mmCIF file of C-alpha atoms in Angstrom:
data_model
loop_
_atom_site.group_PDB
_atom_site.id
_atom_site.type_symbol
_atom_site.label_atom_id
_atom_site.label_comp_id
_atom_site.label_asym_id
_atom_site.label_seq_id
_atom_site.Cartn_x
_atom_site.Cartn_y
_atom_site.Cartn_z
ATOM 1 C CA MET A 86 1.585 -15.232 16.651
ATOM 2 C CA GLU A 87 -1.666 -16.504 15.481
ATOM 3 C CA LYS A 88 -3.083 -16.929 11.972
ATOM 4 C CA ILE A 89 -5.870 -14.578 11.218
ATOM 5 C CA ASP A 90 -8.211 -13.546 8.377
ATOM 6 C CA ARG A 91 -8.774 -10.046 9.199
ATOM 7 C CA PHE A 92 -7.711 -8.390 5.977
ATOM 8 C CA SER A 93 -9.192 -8.234 2.474
ATOM 9 C CA SER A 94 -7.842 -6.161 -0.398
ATOM 10 C CA ASN A 95 -8.800 -3.984 -3.477
ATOM 11 C CA LEU A 96 -6.560 -4.324 -6.522
ATOM 12 C CA LEU A 97 -5.285 -0.695 -7.522
ATOM 13 C CA LYS A 98 -3.899 0.450 -10.793
ATOM 14 C CA SER A 99 -0.144 1.281 -10.551
ATOM 15 C CA SER A 100 0.683 4.774 -9.820
ATOM 16 C CA ASP A 101 4.293 4.417 -11.499
ATOM 17 C CA ASN A 102 3.036 2.958 -14.876
ATOM 18 C CA SER A 103 4.798 -0.198 -14.149
ATOM 19 C CA GLN A 104 3.353 -3.732 -14.767
ATOM 20 C CA ALA A 105 3.608 -4.607 -10.958
ATOM 21 C CA PRO A 106 0.263 -5.074 -9.407
ATOM 22 C CA TYR A 107 -0.726 -3.084 -6.307
ATOM 23 C CA LEU A 108 -3.253 -3.476 -3.628
ATOM 24 C CA GLN A 109 -4.770 -1.552 -0.759
ATOM 25 C CA LEU A 110 -5.648 -3.537 2.532
ATOM 26 C CA ILE A 111 -9.197 -3.341 3.796
ATOM 27 C CA LYS A 112 -9.816 -3.900 7.479
ATOM 28 C CA GLY A 113 -13.376 -3.900 8.702
ATOM 29 C CA ASN A 114 -14.765 -2.509 5.492
ATOM 30 C CA GLU A 115 -12.360 0.524 5.953
ATOM 31 C CA PRO A 116 -9.163 1.228 3.895
ATOM 32 C CA PHE A 117 -6.048 0.428 6.221
ATOM 33 C CA SER A 118 -3.075 1.109 4.303
ATOM 34 C CA GLY A 119 -1.449 3.026 1.321
ATOM 35 C CA GLN A 120 -0.512 0.960 -1.717
ATOM 36 C CA LEU A 121 1.398 -2.145 -1.182
ATOM 37 C CA LYS A 122 3.013 -4.234 -4.115
ATOM 38 C CA GLY A 123 1.273 -7.330 -4.714
ATOM 39 C CA ALA A 124 -1.979 -8.693 -5.992
ATOM 40 C CA LEU A 125 -3.141 -11.516 -3.535
ATOM 41 C CA ILE A 126 -2.974 -11.952 0.369
ATOM 42 C CA VAL A 127 -1.761 -15.404 0.937
ATOM 43 C CA ALA A 128 -1.443 -15.593 4.522
ATOM 44 C CA GLN A 129 -1.824 -13.144 7.420
ATOM 45 C CA TYR A 130 -0.805 -13.220 11.049
ATOM 46 C CA HIS A 131 -1.239 -11.191 14.114
ATOM 47 C CA LEU A 132 1.807 -10.935 16.371
ATOM 48 C CA TYR A 133 1.443 -10.593 20.101
ATOM 49 C CA ASP A 134 2.970 -7.033 20.140
ATOM 50 C CA GLY A 135 -0.057 -6.016 17.918
ATOM 51 C CA HIS A 136 1.782 -5.796 14.743
ATOM 52 C CA TYR A 137 0.736 -7.944 11.278
ATOM 53 C CA LEU A 138 2.556 -10.116 9.174
ATOM 54 C CA LEU A 139 1.298 -10.305 5.534
ATOM 55 C CA PHE A 140 2.431 -12.523 2.912
ATOM 56 C CA ILE A 141 1.445 -11.220 -0.489
ATOM 57 C CA THR A 142 2.031 -12.577 -4.012
ATOM 58 C CA ASP A 143 1.623 -11.195 -7.510
ATOM 59 C CA ASP A 144 -0.782 -14.136 -8.176
ATOM 60 C CA ILE A 145 1.217 -15.457 -11.257
ATOM 61 C CA PRO A 146 1.579 -19.238 -10.962
ATOM 62 C CA TYR A 147 5.224 -20.577 -11.391
ATOM 63 C CA GLU A 148 6.637 -17.114 -11.573
ATOM 64 C CA GLU A 149 5.604 -15.566 -8.283
ATOM 65 C CA THR A 150 7.101 -12.808 -6.332
ATOM 66 C CA LEU A 151 6.534 -13.052 -2.551
ATOM 67 C CA ARG A 152 6.388 -9.936 -0.525
ATOM 68 C CA ILE A 153 6.400 -10.007 3.125
ATOM 69 C CA TYR A 154 5.122 -6.954 5.135
ATOM 70 C CA LEU A 155 5.393 -6.206 8.824
ATOM 71 C CA ILE A 156 2.791 -3.714 9.576
ATOM 72 C CA ALA A 157 2.069 -1.835 12.669
ATOM 73 C CA SER A 158 -1.571 -1.508 14.062
ATOM 74 C CA ASN A 159 -1.607 2.186 12.973
ATOM 75 C CA ALA A 160 -0.924 0.807 9.261
ATOM 76 C CA GLU A 161 2.776 1.963 9.016
ATOM 77 C CA VAL A 162 4.871 -0.434 7.038
ATOM 78 C CA LEU A 163 7.601 -1.063 9.682
ATOM 79 C CA ASP A 164 9.794 -3.433 7.395
ATOM 80 C CA SER A 165 9.414 -5.549 4.096
ATOM 81 C CA LEU A 166 11.131 -8.021 1.889
ATOM 82 C CA GLU A 167 10.558 -9.597 -1.300
ATOM 83 C CA PHE A 168 11.963 -12.589 -3.379
ATOM 84 C CA GLY A 169 11.179 -14.542 -6.527
ATOM 85 C CA GLY A 170 10.189 -13.148 -9.804
ATOM 86 C CA TYR A 171 10.462 -13.847 -13.520
ATOM 87 C CA LEU A 172 11.102 -17.611 -14.108
ATOM 88 C CA ALA A 173 11.690 -18.111 -10.555
ATOM 89 C CA ASN A 174 9.439 -21.084 -10.018
ATOM 90 C CA GLY A 175 8.062 -20.160 -6.707
ATOM 91 C CA THR A 176 5.089 -21.439 -4.802
ATOM 92 C CA LEU A 177 4.417 -20.387 -1.207
ATOM 93 C CA GLU A 178 3.846 -23.853 0.707
ATOM 94 C CA ASP A 179 3.808 -25.332 4.230
ATOM 95 C CA LEU A 180 3.599 -22.271 6.476
ATOM 96 C CA ASN A 181 4.273 -23.360 9.983
ATOM 97 C CA ILE A 182 4.281 -21.037 12.942
ATOM 98 C CA VAL A 183 7.454 -21.591 15.205
ATOM 99 C CA GLY A 184 7.062 -19.991 18.418
ATOM 100 C CA GLU A 185 5.829 -16.534 18.919
ATOM 101 C CA GLN A 186 8.095 -14.581 16.728
ATOM 102 C CA ALA A 187 8.988 -17.041 13.787
ATOM 103 C CA ILE A 188 7.417 -18.807 10.975
ATOM 104 C CA GLU A 189 8.789 -21.437 8.496
ATOM 105 C CA PHE A 190 7.836 -21.930 4.927
ATOM 106 C CA ASN A 191 8.941 -23.275 1.430
ATOM 107 C CA PHE A 192 9.024 -20.912 -1.522
ATOM 108 C CA ILE A 193 11.501 -21.132 -4.310
ATOM 109 C CA HIS A 194 12.845 -24.616 -5.173
ATOM 110 C CA LYS A 195 11.062 -26.083 -2.131
ATOM 111 C CA LYS A 196 13.941 -24.481 -0.091
ATOM 112 C CA ARG A 197 12.930 -24.182 3.488
ATOM 113 C CA CYS A 198 12.811 -20.642 4.928
ATOM 114 C CA ARG A 199 12.639 -19.204 8.606
ATOM 115 C CA LEU A 200 11.427 -15.660 9.019
ATOM 116 C CA THR A 201 11.986 -14.253 12.373
ATOM 117 C CA VAL A 202 10.332 -11.017 13.452
ATOM 118 C CA LYS A 203 12.699 -9.334 16.028
ATOM 119 C CA SER A 204 11.292 -7.247 18.665
ATOM 120 C CA ASP A 205 14.068 -4.833 18.547
ATOM 121 C CA SER A 206 15.202 -3.441 15.090
ATOM 122 C CA GLY A 207 18.640 -2.890 14.214
ATOM 123 C CA TRP A 208 20.130 -0.395 11.782
ATOM 124 C CA THR A 209 21.303 -2.507 8.850
ATOM 125 C CA LYS A 210 22.095 -2.431 5.193
ATOM 126 C CA PRO A 211 19.681 -4.213 2.807
ATOM 127 C CA LEU A 212 20.103 -7.944 2.178
ATOM 128 C CA THR A 213 22.719 -7.846 -0.554
ATOM 129 C CA PHE A 214 24.349 -11.413 -0.127
ATOM 130 C CA THR A 215 21.098 -13.362 -0.374
ATOM 131 C CA PRO A 216 20.395 -14.241 -3.801
ATOM 132 C CA GLY A 217 16.857 -13.123 -5.083
ATOM 133 C CA VAL A 218 15.794 -11.462 -1.890
ATOM 134 C CA ARG A 219 15.401 -7.674 -2.149
ATOM 135 C CA ARG A 220 14.524 -5.102 0.389
ATOM 136 C CA PRO A 221 13.759 -1.416 0.115
ATOM 137 C CA GLY A 222 17.003 0.425 -0.195
ATOM 138 C CA GLY A 223 19.053 2.348 2.195
ATOM 139 C CA LEU A 224 20.044 2.252 5.747
ATOM 140 C CA LYS A 225 17.133 1.797 7.790
ATOM 141 C CA LYS A 226 15.580 -0.250 10.873
ATOM 142 C CA ARG A 227 15.102 -3.875 10.210
ATOM 143 C CA TYR A 228 12.756 -6.139 11.953
ATOM 144 C CA LEU A 229 12.479 -9.075 9.452
ATOM 145 C CA ASN A 230 15.265 -11.615 9.436
ATOM 146 C CA LEU A 231 15.031 -14.474 6.789
ATOM 147 C CA GLU A 232 17.360 -17.515 6.758
ATOM 148 C CA PHE A 233 17.376 -20.506 4.578
ATOM 149 C CA PHE A 234 18.310 -24.066 5.678
#
């Protein structure tokens, strides 16, 4: 995993009339993705298998929602998760690459998190027992594993 600065973004109007911000990734002056929830790309990484790992926030100080996307080289969103939100007091800090497939960081209440990108996905249910962490619903392949310590 290596830190990169390959993507920029354009803010978009919400297509669902919600207050949530949306963006479109730009890579090399060309649109790279469909709509992604979030307003600001905070960190971006290139994985050795060609995928990208993006940390995106809503850009609302002290009430952040952090969204983490795993995106394939063809712009397909392979997996995502989000946590934080209204009155959550989150600030993304101290990102540190740990090996080829993991990164550690602080977010809500300075709690240390480790995100591991699995090379093989597994069919799992969304995170239902981790307070404040949400994933898209349904049974689907999961590559991102989030642990708190």
